[in-house]
XYZ file of C-alpha atoms in Angstrom:
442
model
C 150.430 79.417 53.819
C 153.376 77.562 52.189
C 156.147 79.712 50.256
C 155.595 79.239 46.214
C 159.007 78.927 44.592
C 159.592 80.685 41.168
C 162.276 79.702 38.720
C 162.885 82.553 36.061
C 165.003 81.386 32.253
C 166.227 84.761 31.343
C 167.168 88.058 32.989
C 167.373 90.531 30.118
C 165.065 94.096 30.365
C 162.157 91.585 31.636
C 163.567 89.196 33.501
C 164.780 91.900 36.071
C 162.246 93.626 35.738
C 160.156 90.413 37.259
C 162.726 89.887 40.021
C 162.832 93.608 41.146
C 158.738 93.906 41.172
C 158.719 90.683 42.975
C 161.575 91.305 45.540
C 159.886 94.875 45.819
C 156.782 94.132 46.776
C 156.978 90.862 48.569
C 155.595 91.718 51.743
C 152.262 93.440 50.129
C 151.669 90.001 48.343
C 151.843 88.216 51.743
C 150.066 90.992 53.424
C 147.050 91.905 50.882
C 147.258 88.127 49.411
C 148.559 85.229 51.484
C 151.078 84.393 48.266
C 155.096 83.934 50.067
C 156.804 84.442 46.434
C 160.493 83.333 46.874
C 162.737 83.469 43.505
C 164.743 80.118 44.020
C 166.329 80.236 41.059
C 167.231 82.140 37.771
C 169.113 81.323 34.681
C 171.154 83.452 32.744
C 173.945 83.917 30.409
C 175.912 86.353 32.563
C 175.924 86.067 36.315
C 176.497 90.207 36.015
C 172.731 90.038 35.099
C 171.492 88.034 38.116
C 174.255 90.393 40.587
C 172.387 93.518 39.369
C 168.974 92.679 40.018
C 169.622 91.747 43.406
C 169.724 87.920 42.797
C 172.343 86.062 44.966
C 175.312 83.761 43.355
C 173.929 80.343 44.903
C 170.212 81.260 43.005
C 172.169 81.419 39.523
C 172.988 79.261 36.717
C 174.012 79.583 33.309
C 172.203 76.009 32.457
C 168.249 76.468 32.210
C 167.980 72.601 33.382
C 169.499 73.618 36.660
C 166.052 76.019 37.025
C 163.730 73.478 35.651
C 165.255 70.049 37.462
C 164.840 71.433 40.629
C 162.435 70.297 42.738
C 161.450 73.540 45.104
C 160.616 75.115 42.000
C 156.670 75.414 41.742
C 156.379 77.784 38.395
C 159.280 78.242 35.617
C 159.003 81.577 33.896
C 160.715 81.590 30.735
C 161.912 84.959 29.317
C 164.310 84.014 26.628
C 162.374 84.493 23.452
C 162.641 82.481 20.432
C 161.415 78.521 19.945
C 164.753 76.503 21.069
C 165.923 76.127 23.383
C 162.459 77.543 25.103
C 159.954 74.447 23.519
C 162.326 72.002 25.463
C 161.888 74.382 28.636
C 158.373 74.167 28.309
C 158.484 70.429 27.993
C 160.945 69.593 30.336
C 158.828 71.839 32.931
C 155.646 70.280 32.245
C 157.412 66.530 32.578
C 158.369 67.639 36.340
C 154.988 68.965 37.009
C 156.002 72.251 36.591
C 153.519 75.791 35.714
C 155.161 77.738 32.767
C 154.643 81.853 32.821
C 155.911 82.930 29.470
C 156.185 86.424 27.669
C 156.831 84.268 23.887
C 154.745 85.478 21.581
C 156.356 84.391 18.662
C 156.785 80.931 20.143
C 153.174 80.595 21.275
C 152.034 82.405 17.630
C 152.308 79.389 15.756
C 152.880 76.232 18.405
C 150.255 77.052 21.171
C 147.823 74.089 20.505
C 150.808 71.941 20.899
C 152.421 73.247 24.199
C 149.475 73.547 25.874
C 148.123 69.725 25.305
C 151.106 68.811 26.638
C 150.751 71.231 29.939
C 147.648 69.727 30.180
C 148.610 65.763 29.904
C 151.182 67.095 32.766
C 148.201 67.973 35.160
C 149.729 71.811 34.645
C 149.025 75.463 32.852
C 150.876 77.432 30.293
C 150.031 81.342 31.075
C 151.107 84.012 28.608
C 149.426 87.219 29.782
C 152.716 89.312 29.130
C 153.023 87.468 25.510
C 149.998 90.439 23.844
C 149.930 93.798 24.724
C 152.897 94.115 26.956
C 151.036 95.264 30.477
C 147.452 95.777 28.900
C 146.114 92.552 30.969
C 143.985 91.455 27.680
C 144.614 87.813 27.619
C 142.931 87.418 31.090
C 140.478 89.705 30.184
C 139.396 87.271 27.201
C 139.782 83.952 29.267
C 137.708 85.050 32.059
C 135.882 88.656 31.907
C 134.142 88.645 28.647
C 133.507 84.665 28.446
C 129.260 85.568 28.573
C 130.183 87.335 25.262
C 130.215 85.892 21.652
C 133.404 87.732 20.720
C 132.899 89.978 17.311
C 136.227 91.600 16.648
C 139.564 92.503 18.047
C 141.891 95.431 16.492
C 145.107 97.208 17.940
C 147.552 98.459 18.132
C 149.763 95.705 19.061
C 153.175 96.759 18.306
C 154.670 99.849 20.257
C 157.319 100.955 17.415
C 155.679 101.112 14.778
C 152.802 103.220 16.518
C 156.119 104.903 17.389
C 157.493 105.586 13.758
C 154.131 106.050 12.267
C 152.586 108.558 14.795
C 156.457 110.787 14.333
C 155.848 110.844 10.782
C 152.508 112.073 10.960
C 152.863 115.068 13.761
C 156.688 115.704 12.037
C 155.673 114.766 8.299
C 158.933 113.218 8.393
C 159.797 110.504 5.631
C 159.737 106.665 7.237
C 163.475 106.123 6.530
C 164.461 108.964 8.520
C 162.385 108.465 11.531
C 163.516 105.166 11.674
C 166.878 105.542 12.126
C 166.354 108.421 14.869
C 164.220 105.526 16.624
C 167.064 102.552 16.126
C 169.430 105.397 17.451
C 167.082 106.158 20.183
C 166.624 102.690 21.138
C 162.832 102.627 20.023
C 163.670 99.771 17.586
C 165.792 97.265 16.782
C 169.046 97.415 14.813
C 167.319 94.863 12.648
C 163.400 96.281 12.843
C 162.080 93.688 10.446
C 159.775 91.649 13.300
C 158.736 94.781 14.483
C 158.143 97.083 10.853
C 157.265 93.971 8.286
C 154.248 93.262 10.778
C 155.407 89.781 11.947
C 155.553 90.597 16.131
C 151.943 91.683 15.867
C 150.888 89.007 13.927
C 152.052 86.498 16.504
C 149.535 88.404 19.011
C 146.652 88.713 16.962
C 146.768 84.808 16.292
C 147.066 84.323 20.133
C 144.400 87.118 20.714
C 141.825 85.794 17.468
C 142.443 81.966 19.058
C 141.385 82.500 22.684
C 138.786 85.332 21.879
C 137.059 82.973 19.048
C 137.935 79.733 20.554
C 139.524 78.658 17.506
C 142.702 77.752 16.678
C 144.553 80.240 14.685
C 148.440 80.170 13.966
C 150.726 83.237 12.990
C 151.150 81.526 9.030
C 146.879 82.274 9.050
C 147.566 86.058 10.002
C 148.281 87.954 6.553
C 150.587 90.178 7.141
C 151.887 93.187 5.676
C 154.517 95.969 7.156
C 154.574 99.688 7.550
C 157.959 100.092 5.018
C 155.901 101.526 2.112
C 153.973 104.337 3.995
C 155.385 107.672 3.220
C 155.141 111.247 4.747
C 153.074 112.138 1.452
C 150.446 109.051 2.234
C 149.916 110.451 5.784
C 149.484 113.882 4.678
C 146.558 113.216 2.257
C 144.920 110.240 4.801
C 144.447 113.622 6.973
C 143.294 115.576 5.091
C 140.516 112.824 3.835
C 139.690 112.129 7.607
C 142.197 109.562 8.322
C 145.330 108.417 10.447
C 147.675 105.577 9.057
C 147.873 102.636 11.669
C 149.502 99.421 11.342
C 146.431 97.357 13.289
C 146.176 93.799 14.224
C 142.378 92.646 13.046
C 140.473 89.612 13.706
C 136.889 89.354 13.521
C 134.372 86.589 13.991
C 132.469 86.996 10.706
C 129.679 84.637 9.306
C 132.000 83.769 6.473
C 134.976 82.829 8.509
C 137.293 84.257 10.936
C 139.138 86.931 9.104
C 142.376 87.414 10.476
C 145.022 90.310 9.154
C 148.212 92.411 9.966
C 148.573 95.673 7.942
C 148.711 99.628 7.668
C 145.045 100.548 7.516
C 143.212 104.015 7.260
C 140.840 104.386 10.327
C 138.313 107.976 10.976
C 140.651 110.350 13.008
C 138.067 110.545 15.776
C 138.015 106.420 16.144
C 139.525 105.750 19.697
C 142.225 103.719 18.272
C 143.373 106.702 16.238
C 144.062 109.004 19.547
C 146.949 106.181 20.485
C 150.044 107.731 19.691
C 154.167 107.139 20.312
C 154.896 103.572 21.853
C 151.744 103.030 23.436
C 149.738 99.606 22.663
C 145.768 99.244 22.655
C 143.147 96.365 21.819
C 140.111 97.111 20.421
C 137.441 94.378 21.730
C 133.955 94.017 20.770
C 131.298 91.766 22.471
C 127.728 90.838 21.392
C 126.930 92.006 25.126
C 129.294 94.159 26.399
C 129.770 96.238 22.817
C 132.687 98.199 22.681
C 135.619 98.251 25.193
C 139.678 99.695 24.764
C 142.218 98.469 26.577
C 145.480 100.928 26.884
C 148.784 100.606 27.754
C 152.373 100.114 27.732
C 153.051 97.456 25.518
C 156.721 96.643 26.584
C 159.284 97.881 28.682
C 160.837 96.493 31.870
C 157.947 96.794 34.622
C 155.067 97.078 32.477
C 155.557 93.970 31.112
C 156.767 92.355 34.088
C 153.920 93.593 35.812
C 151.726 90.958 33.614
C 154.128 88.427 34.232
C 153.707 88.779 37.646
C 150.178 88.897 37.491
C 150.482 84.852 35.975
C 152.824 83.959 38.953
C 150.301 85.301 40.936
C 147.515 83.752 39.478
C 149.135 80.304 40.007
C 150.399 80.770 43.361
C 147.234 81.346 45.123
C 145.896 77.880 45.129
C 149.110 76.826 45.519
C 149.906 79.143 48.728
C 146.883 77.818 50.603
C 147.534 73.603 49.586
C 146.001 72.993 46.698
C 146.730 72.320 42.691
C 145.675 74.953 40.209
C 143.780 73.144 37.653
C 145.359 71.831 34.255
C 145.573 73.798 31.285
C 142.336 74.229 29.480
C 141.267 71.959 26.594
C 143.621 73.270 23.618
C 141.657 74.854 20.929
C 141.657 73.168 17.406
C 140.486 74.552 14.213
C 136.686 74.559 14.683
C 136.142 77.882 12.729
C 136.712 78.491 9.420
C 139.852 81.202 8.152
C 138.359 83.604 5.496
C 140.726 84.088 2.360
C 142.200 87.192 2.454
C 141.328 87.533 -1.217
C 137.421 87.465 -0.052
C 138.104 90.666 1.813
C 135.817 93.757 0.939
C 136.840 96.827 1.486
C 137.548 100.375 0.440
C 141.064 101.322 -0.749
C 143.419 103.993 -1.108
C 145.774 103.748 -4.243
C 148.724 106.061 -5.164
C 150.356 106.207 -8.359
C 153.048 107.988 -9.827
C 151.746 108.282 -13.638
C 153.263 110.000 -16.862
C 152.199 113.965 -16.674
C 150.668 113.645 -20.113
C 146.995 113.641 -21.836
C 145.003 110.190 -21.362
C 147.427 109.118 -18.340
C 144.194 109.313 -16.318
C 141.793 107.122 -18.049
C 144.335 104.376 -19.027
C 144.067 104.374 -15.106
C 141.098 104.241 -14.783
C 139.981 101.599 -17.725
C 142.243 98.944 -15.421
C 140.395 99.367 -12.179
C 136.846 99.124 -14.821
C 138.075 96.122 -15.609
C 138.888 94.401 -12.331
C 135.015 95.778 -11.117
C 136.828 98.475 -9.131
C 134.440 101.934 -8.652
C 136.367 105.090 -8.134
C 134.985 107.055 -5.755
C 137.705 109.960 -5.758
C 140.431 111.059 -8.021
C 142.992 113.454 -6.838
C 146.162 115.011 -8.293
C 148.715 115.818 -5.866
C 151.028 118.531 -6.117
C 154.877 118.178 -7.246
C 157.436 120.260 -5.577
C 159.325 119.685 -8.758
C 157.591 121.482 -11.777
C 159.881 120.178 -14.499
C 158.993 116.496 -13.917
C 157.607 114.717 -16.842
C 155.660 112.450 -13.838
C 153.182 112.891 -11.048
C 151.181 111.672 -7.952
C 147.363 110.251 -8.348
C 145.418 108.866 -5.342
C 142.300 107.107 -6.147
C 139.764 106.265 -3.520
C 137.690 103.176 -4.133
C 134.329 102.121 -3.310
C 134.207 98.551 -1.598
C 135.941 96.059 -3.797
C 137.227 93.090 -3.271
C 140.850 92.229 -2.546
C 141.849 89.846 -4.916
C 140.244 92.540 -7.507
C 142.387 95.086 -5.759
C 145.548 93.050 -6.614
C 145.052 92.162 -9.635
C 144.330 95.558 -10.710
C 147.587 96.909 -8.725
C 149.556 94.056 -11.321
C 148.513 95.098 -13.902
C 148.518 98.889 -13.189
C 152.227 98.024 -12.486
C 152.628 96.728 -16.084
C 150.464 99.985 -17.734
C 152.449 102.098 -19.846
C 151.853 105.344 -18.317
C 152.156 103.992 -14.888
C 156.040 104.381 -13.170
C 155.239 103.091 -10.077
C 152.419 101.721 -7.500
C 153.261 103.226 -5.035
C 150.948 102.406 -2.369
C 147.706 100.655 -2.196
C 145.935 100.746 1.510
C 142.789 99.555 2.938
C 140.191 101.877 3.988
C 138.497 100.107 7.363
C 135.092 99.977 8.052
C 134.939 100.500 11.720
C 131.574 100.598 12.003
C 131.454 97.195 10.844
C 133.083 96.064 13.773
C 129.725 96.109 15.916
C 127.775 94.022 13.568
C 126.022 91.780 15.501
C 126.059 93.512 18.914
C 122.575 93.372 20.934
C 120.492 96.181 21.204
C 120.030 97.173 24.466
């Protein structure tokens, strides 16, 4: 058994959380393993970062070449976030023969094919476990697990505060405004929440998820993507009373037509599995052709649960290494050998509110513009106002399937209708069941 030297970029809420589970339970890994993990060096903007999680002044550096040129170093963990400087860590890692463990989604979103030709020119691998889903250990699970499976569909909940905001609003009936600045003052989200609430985080991990689940290549810019910033307490309350909760999901599915691949809030049956995920928790819906349905459930960030994935890469690397040997190189990159399905070729049911003019014939000016774009009401509902001297109110319409570039072309030019003051939401209805088509009857 030879020692397997780790080099970690980055030493934020991750980063120590890596070098405390790793300094923690060091003996168990050579105990229940064979894998000697020594951290040999770290890299960090403060050395107050390195002193606190127990990381000793002659391991530190404040330049990430100092990590990556050294030569004891066996894997380089980079923890930094962002694409630069972290694509020239990657490259400068794989040039010395270096493994990368990385937690970049947004990095990996849209230049994985790229990164991971050149680990494998370099005889080396690119793991990114912690990268989707936080600790839920998916991206192994796809690689290796459910490889007998034609892979149908994958839908989650892949981002933790906006599962946070949404599921507040609907146990408080709280407006999203509101809840959202209780959760920046909390700490739940970010000063500037736009990654996390316009839908762009979980868009990087359902093109990372869709790519190695279909074996196709799919980039973030395929993902359509819409945030949670129009959902109001109002929208929540009727979705329950109809039968539905209000998620932001994360969908890909493996369709005959083309891999359809989406970010958006989405109305799914109360007594679905994904709609029992509430507060900050992640999940990742998976269907197989074999195996059916599976859930995966977890924390999807935070210090240890996410280092606990990154560790779970180290690991993965260091066994072969431990014992003499060479893991082998990265995996044939995947190109685009399936084709993307428009978004405007999307059929489903949808949800549409409107605030019209509170006057006779409002209704079937309304209802003349969906006619025209082929859209079938299925459901026509006037909602109460709190204020009975408005000269407006609220309309939800429920659709029957329609297609999507109907949908928005009817929203346009409901927008431009006389009687109409505002669109104020239009959400798709999702066909869970759908998501087992093609699964074998046992």
């Amino acid at each position: 058994m030879r020692t397997v030297n780790v080099g970690i970029i980055g030493l934020g809420t991750v980063g120590s959380g890596v070098v405390r589970l790793i300094n923690s339970h060091h003996d168990d890994y050579v105990a229940n393993y064979g894998i000697d993990l020594a951290i040999t060096r770290t890299c960090s903007r403060r050395v107050e970062s390195a002193r606190a999680c127990g990381v000793p002044d002659e391991a530190f550096s404040t330049d990430w070449q100092d990590v990556v040129n050294d030569p004891s170093v066996d894997v380089v963990v980079e923890l930094i976030g962002g694409e630069h400087p972290a694509t020239e860590i990657y490259e400068a890692a794989f040039a010395a023969g270096k493994h990368v463990v990385t937690a970049n989604k947004a990095l990996l979103g849209r230049h994985v094919e790229a990164l991971a030709a050149k680990a494998r020119e370099n005889g080396v691998q690119l793991k990114c476990e912690a990268s989707c889903g936080g600790g839920i250990p998916i991206v192994s699970t796809l690689e290796r697990d459910l490889v007998g499976n034609k892979i149908l569909t994958i839908a989650g909940i892949l981002n933790g505060t906006t599962n946070y905001i949404l599921s507040r609003m609907e146990s408080e009936g709280a407006d999203y405004a509101d809840v959202l600045a209780d959760a920046q003052a909390k700490g739940y989200a970010e000063a500037d929440p736009s990654a996390d609430v316009d839908g762009f985080d979980a868009a990087s991990k359902t093109a990372i998820l869709a790519s190695i689940g279909f074996g196709t290549r799919v980039t973030t810019d395929d993902v359509y993507q819409q945030g949670i910033r129009t959902i109001a307490a109002e929208d929540i309350a009727v979705a329950h009373e109809l039968g539905y909760t209000i998620k932001l999901l994360g969908i890909a599915r493996n369709t005959p037509k083309g891999v359809d691949v989406r970010v958006h809030p989405t109305m799914i049956p109360l007594d679905h599995q994904l709609a029992k995920v509430s507060g900050a928790m992640n999940a990742v819906y998976v269907v197989g052709d074999a195996v059916g349905e599976t859930m995966f459930y977890g924390a999807g960030a935070g210090s240890f649960p996410t280092a606990s994935a990154v560790v779970g890469d180290i690991m993965t690397l260091a066994d072969p290494i431990s014992k003499g040997a060479t893991p082998l190189p990265e995996a044939e990159p995947f190109s685009h050998t399936l084709p993307l399905r428009s978004m405007d070729d999307l059929e489903t049911k949808y949800y549409v509110r409107l605030t019209v003019a509170d006057r006779v014939g409002a209704l079937a000016e309304t209802v003349n513009v969906f006619a025209k774009h082929d859209i079938s009401i299925s459901l026509i509902n006037q909602l109460e106002d709190a204020s009975s001297d408005s000269d407006t109110c609220s309309v939800i319409f429920l659709t029957h399937e329609a297609l999507e570039k109907n949908m928005q072309a009817a929203a346009m030019e409901l927008a431009e209708t006389e009687c109409v003051r505002e669109v104020a939401n239009v959400l798709r209805i999702e066909d869970t069941d759908a998501w087992s088509d093609g699964v074998m009857a046992n």
